[in-house]
Amino acid sequence: MGKIIAIANQKGGVGKTTTTVNLAAALGVLEKKVLLIDADPQANASSGLGIIVEEVENGSYQLLEHTVSAKQAIVATTSPNVDIIPAHIDLVAIEIELVDKDQREFKLKEALADIKDEYDYILIDCAPSLGLITLNALVAADSVIIPIQCEYFALEGLGKLLNTIKSVQNIHNPDLDIEGLLLTMYDSRLRLSNQVVEEVKKHFQNMVFKTIIQRNVRLSEAPSFGESIIAYDATSKGAVNYINLANEILKQHSKDGKSS
């Protein structure tokens, strides 16, 4: 049974897309079958895996509209064991188009029902907003990863996101778990980075991943080549961090599997 994980935070610039693309690539390298769903109209996850966004005919917009099936929207990537349902700027329109539809929060969940078992992991890259597309991702997901950058306003808006997750749990998806809070853009030389890490760990304790994603030039360069950090520079700090994160998640899931 595949596990669906949404990567969400309504704050922009926290490393959501970087995390979605590179976690997908890391899980793929660790021989898990992964589907990435680009649910952000900016389509950065799509271009970050080498998709020519302008040429996307069937993507997450058509998937949410239910004009194509998930199978018809899937595209293979050059990243081992990773497929993608890409996005296009037309995804912006879906928020308006779904507003008066019945069961509008469940469109993505319904669309993924056929293929959920064909993948070990389905990762959803959410837009930096708490709109209807992100709500669809949270309703479809089994769990959510929340990236938090190690910078001054790190915890700003986090309460709002946690309240949204709580209301999704109460109304639409009682099984939604928080997979973990992921600290990103960490620079060990900065006192501020270390203070943020301490503060987040103090507030959220076991909810925080042990793996911390360090600030890394190679990580910033990789998307402009349409590659994950694993393909671009497998020895870089960024690649090592994301492989560690993938291993941490796999370890946690094997523990959960044994206990259930």
Coordinates of C-alpha atoms in Angstrom, one line a residue:
M1 CA 0.0 0.0 0.0
G2 CA 1.5 3.3 -1.1
K3 CA 1.9 6.2 1.4
I4 CA 0.9 9.7 0.3
I5 CA 2.9 12.5 1.9
A6 CA 2.2 16.2 1.4
I7 CA 5.0 18.7 1.8
A8 CA 3.3 21.8 3.0
N9 CA 3.9 25.2 4.5
Q10 CA 2.0 28.3 3.4
K11 CA 5.1 30.4 3.9
G12 CA 7.2 30.7 0.7
G13 CA 10.9 30.1 0.4
V14 CA 11.2 27.4 3.1
G15 CA 12.5 24.6 0.9
K16 CA 9.2 22.8 0.1
T17 CA 10.0 22.1 -3.6
T18 CA 13.7 21.4 -2.9
T19 CA 12.6 18.9 -0.3
T20 CA 9.9 17.2 -2.5
V21 CA 12.2 16.8 -5.5
N22 CA 15.3 15.6 -3.5
L23 CA 13.4 13.4 -1.1
A24 CA 11.7 11.7 -4.1
A25 CA 15.1 11.2 -5.8
A26 CA 16.6 9.9 -2.5
L27 CA 13.8 7.4 -2.0
G28 CA 14.1 6.4 -5.7
V29 CA 17.9 5.7 -5.2
L30 CA 17.0 3.6 -2.2
E31 CA 14.9 1.5 -4.5
K32 CA 11.4 2.8 -3.6
K33 CA 8.9 3.5 -6.4
V34 CA 8.0 7.1 -6.1
L35 CA 5.4 9.4 -7.8
L36 CA 5.8 13.2 -7.3
I37 CA 2.7 15.3 -7.8
D38 CA 3.4 18.9 -8.6
A39 CA 0.5 20.8 -7.0
D40 CA 2.0 24.2 -7.2
P41 CA 1.2 26.5 -10.2
Q42 CA 4.8 27.7 -10.2
A43 CA 5.7 24.2 -11.5
N44 CA 9.2 24.4 -10.0
A45 CA 9.2 20.7 -9.0
S46 CA 8.4 19.8 -12.6
S47 CA 11.2 21.9 -14.1
G48 CA 13.5 20.8 -11.3
L49 CA 13.2 17.2 -12.6
G50 CA 13.8 18.2 -16.2
I51 CA 10.2 18.5 -17.4
I52 CA 9.6 21.3 -20.0
V53 CA 6.6 22.9 -18.3
E54 CA 5.3 24.7 -21.4
E55 CA 4.8 21.4 -23.1
V56 CA 2.7 19.8 -20.3
E57 CA -0.6 18.7 -21.8
N58 CA -1.9 16.5 -19.0
G59 CA -0.9 17.4 -15.5
S60 CA -2.2 18.2 -12.1
Y61 CA -4.8 20.7 -13.4
Q62 CA -6.4 18.0 -15.6
L63 CA -6.1 15.5 -12.8
L64 CA -8.0 17.8 -10.3
E65 CA -10.6 18.6 -13.1
H66 CA -11.0 14.8 -13.6
T67 CA -10.6 15.2 -17.3
V68 CA -7.8 12.7 -17.3
S69 CA -6.9 9.7 -15.1
A70 CA -3.8 9.7 -12.9
K71 CA -2.3 7.1 -15.2
Q72 CA -2.7 9.4 -18.2
A73 CA -1.0 12.3 -16.4
I74 CA 2.1 10.3 -15.2
V75 CA 5.4 11.1 -16.9
A76 CA 8.7 9.2 -16.3
T77 CA 11.7 11.3 -15.2
T78 CA 15.4 10.6 -15.6
S79 CA 15.6 10.2 -11.8
P80 CA 15.7 6.4 -11.0
N81 CA 12.3 5.0 -9.9
V82 CA 10.7 8.5 -9.9
D83 CA 7.6 9.4 -12.0
I84 CA 5.9 12.8 -11.9
I85 CA 2.5 14.3 -12.5
P86 CA 3.7 17.7 -13.6
A87 CA 2.1 21.1 -13.2
H88 CA 1.5 24.0 -15.6
I89 CA 0.6 27.7 -14.9
D90 CA -3.0 26.8 -15.8
L91 CA -3.3 25.1 -12.4
V92 CA -3.9 28.6 -11.0
A93 CA -7.4 28.5 -12.4
I94 CA -8.4 25.3 -10.6
E95 CA -9.1 27.1 -7.3
I96 CA -11.9 29.1 -9.0
E97 CA -13.2 26.2 -11.1
L98 CA -13.6 23.9 -8.1
V99 CA -15.3 26.4 -5.8
D100 CA -18.9 25.4 -6.6
K101 CA -18.2 21.7 -7.2
D102 CA -19.5 19.0 -4.9
Q103 CA -16.9 17.2 -2.7
R104 CA -14.3 19.7 -4.0
E105 CA -11.8 18.9 -1.3
F106 CA -11.8 15.2 -2.3
K107 CA -10.9 15.6 -6.1
L108 CA -7.2 14.7 -5.6
K109 CA -8.0 11.8 -3.2
E110 CA -10.5 10.3 -5.7
A111 CA -8.1 10.8 -8.6
L112 CA -5.3 8.9 -6.8
A113 CA -7.4 6.0 -5.7
D114 CA -6.5 3.9 -8.8
I115 CA -2.8 4.2 -8.6
K116 CA -2.1 4.5 -4.9
D117 CA -1.0 0.9 -4.6
E118 CA 1.4 1.1 -7.6
Y119 CA 3.9 3.3 -5.7
D120 CA 5.7 3.0 -2.4
Y121 CA 5.5 6.8 -1.9
I122 CA 3.5 9.6 -3.5
L123 CA 4.9 13.0 -2.6
I124 CA 2.8 16.1 -3.2
D125 CA 4.6 19.5 -3.6
C126 CA 2.1 22.0 -2.2
A127 CA 1.7 25.7 -3.2
P128 CA 2.8 28.3 -0.6
S129 CA -0.9 29.0 0.4
L130 CA -3.7 27.3 2.3
G131 CA -6.0 27.4 -0.7
L132 CA -8.2 24.7 -2.2
I133 CA -5.2 22.9 -4.0
T134 CA -3.3 22.5 -0.7
L135 CA -6.5 21.4 1.0
N136 CA -7.0 18.7 -1.6
A137 CA -3.4 17.6 -1.0
L138 CA -4.0 17.4 2.8
V139 CA -7.3 15.5 2.3
A140 CA -5.5 13.0 0.0
A141 CA -2.4 12.5 2.1
D142 CA -1.6 10.0 4.9
S143 CA 0.8 12.5 6.4
V144 CA 2.5 15.8 6.0
I145 CA 6.1 17.1 6.2
I146 CA 6.4 20.7 7.2
P147 CA 9.7 22.3 6.2
I148 CA 10.8 25.2 8.4
Q149 CA 13.8 27.4 7.5
C150 CA 16.3 28.2 10.2
E151 CA 15.7 31.9 9.9
Y152 CA 14.2 34.8 11.9
F153 CA 10.5 34.3 11.1
A154 CA 10.7 30.5 11.1
L155 CA 7.7 29.9 13.4
E156 CA 5.6 32.7 11.9
G157 CA 2.5 31.2 10.4
L158 CA 3.2 27.7 11.7
G159 CA 0.3 27.9 14.2
K160 CA -2.0 28.7 11.3
L161 CA -0.8 25.7 9.3
L162 CA -1.2 23.4 12.3
N163 CA -4.8 24.7 12.8
T164 CA -5.5 24.0 9.2
I165 CA -4.2 20.4 9.6
K166 CA -6.3 20.0 12.7
S167 CA -9.4 21.1 10.9
V168 CA -8.7 18.7 8.0
Q169 CA -8.3 15.9 10.6
N170 CA -11.6 16.9 12.2
I171 CA -13.7 17.3 9.0
H172 CA -12.1 15.6 6.0
N173 CA -9.3 13.2 6.9
P174 CA -9.1 11.8 10.4
D175 CA -6.1 9.7 9.5
L176 CA -3.8 12.6 8.5
D177 CA -0.6 12.4 10.6
I178 CA 2.2 14.9 10.9
E179 CA 5.2 13.0 9.5
G180 CA 7.6 15.6 10.9
L181 CA 8.9 19.1 11.0
L182 CA 12.0 19.4 8.8
L183 CA 14.6 22.1 9.6
T184 CA 16.0 23.5 6.3
M185 CA 18.6 26.1 5.2
Y186 CA 20.7 25.5 8.4
D187 CA 24.0 27.3 8.6
S188 CA 26.0 26.0 11.6
R189 CA 28.1 29.3 11.7
L190 CA 25.0 31.4 12.4
R191 CA 23.9 31.8 16.0
L192 CA 20.4 32.4 14.7
S193 CA 20.3 29.1 12.9
N194 CA 21.2 27.3 16.1
Q195 CA 18.7 29.3 18.1
V196 CA 15.9 28.3 15.7
V197 CA 16.8 24.7 15.9
E198 CA 16.7 24.8 19.7
E199 CA 13.4 26.7 19.8
V200 CA 11.7 24.3 17.3
K201 CA 13.0 21.2 19.2
K202 CA 11.9 22.7 22.5
H203 CA 8.3 23.4 21.3
F204 CA 7.8 20.3 19.1
Q205 CA 10.2 17.7 20.5
N206 CA 9.6 14.3 18.8
M207 CA 7.8 15.9 15.9
V208 CA 11.1 17.2 14.5
F209 CA 13.2 15.1 12.1
K210 CA 16.7 14.3 13.4
T211 CA 18.0 15.1 9.9
I212 CA 18.6 18.8 9.3
I213 CA 19.0 20.2 5.8
Q214 CA 22.1 22.4 5.6
R215 CA 22.4 25.4 3.4
N216 CA 24.3 24.2 0.4
V217 CA 25.3 26.0 -2.9
R218 CA 25.0 22.7 -4.9
L219 CA 21.5 22.3 -3.7
S220 CA 20.6 25.7 -5.1
E221 CA 22.3 25.0 -8.4
A222 CA 20.8 21.6 -9.2
P223 CA 17.3 22.8 -10.3
S224 CA 18.7 25.0 -13.0
F225 CA 20.1 21.8 -14.6
G226 CA 16.7 20.1 -14.3
E227 CA 18.3 17.6 -11.9
S228 CA 17.9 16.5 -8.3
I229 CA 20.9 17.0 -6.0
I230 CA 21.5 13.2 -6.1
A231 CA 22.0 13.4 -9.9
Y232 CA 23.8 16.7 -9.9
D233 CA 26.3 16.1 -7.1
A234 CA 25.8 12.9 -5.1
T235 CA 28.7 13.7 -2.8
S236 CA 27.4 17.1 -1.8
K237 CA 26.2 17.9 1.7
G238 CA 22.7 18.4 0.3
A239 CA 22.6 14.9 -1.3
V240 CA 23.8 13.3 1.9
N241 CA 21.2 15.2 4.0
Y242 CA 18.3 14.1 1.7
I243 CA 19.5 10.5 1.7
N244 CA 19.6 10.6 5.5
L245 CA 16.1 12.0 5.6
A246 CA 14.8 9.3 3.2
N247 CA 16.5 6.6 5.5
E248 CA 14.9 8.2 8.6
I249 CA 11.4 8.1 7.0
L250 CA 11.9 4.5 5.8
K251 CA 13.1 3.5 9.3
Q252 CA 10.1 5.2 10.9
H253 CA 7.7 3.5 8.5
S254 CA 9.2 0.0 9.0
K255 CA 8.7 0.6 12.8
D256 CA 5.1 1.7 12.3
G257 CA 4.5 -1.3 10.0
K258 CA 5.7 -3.7 12.6
S259 CA 3.7 -2.2 15.4
S260 CA 0.4 -2.1 13.4

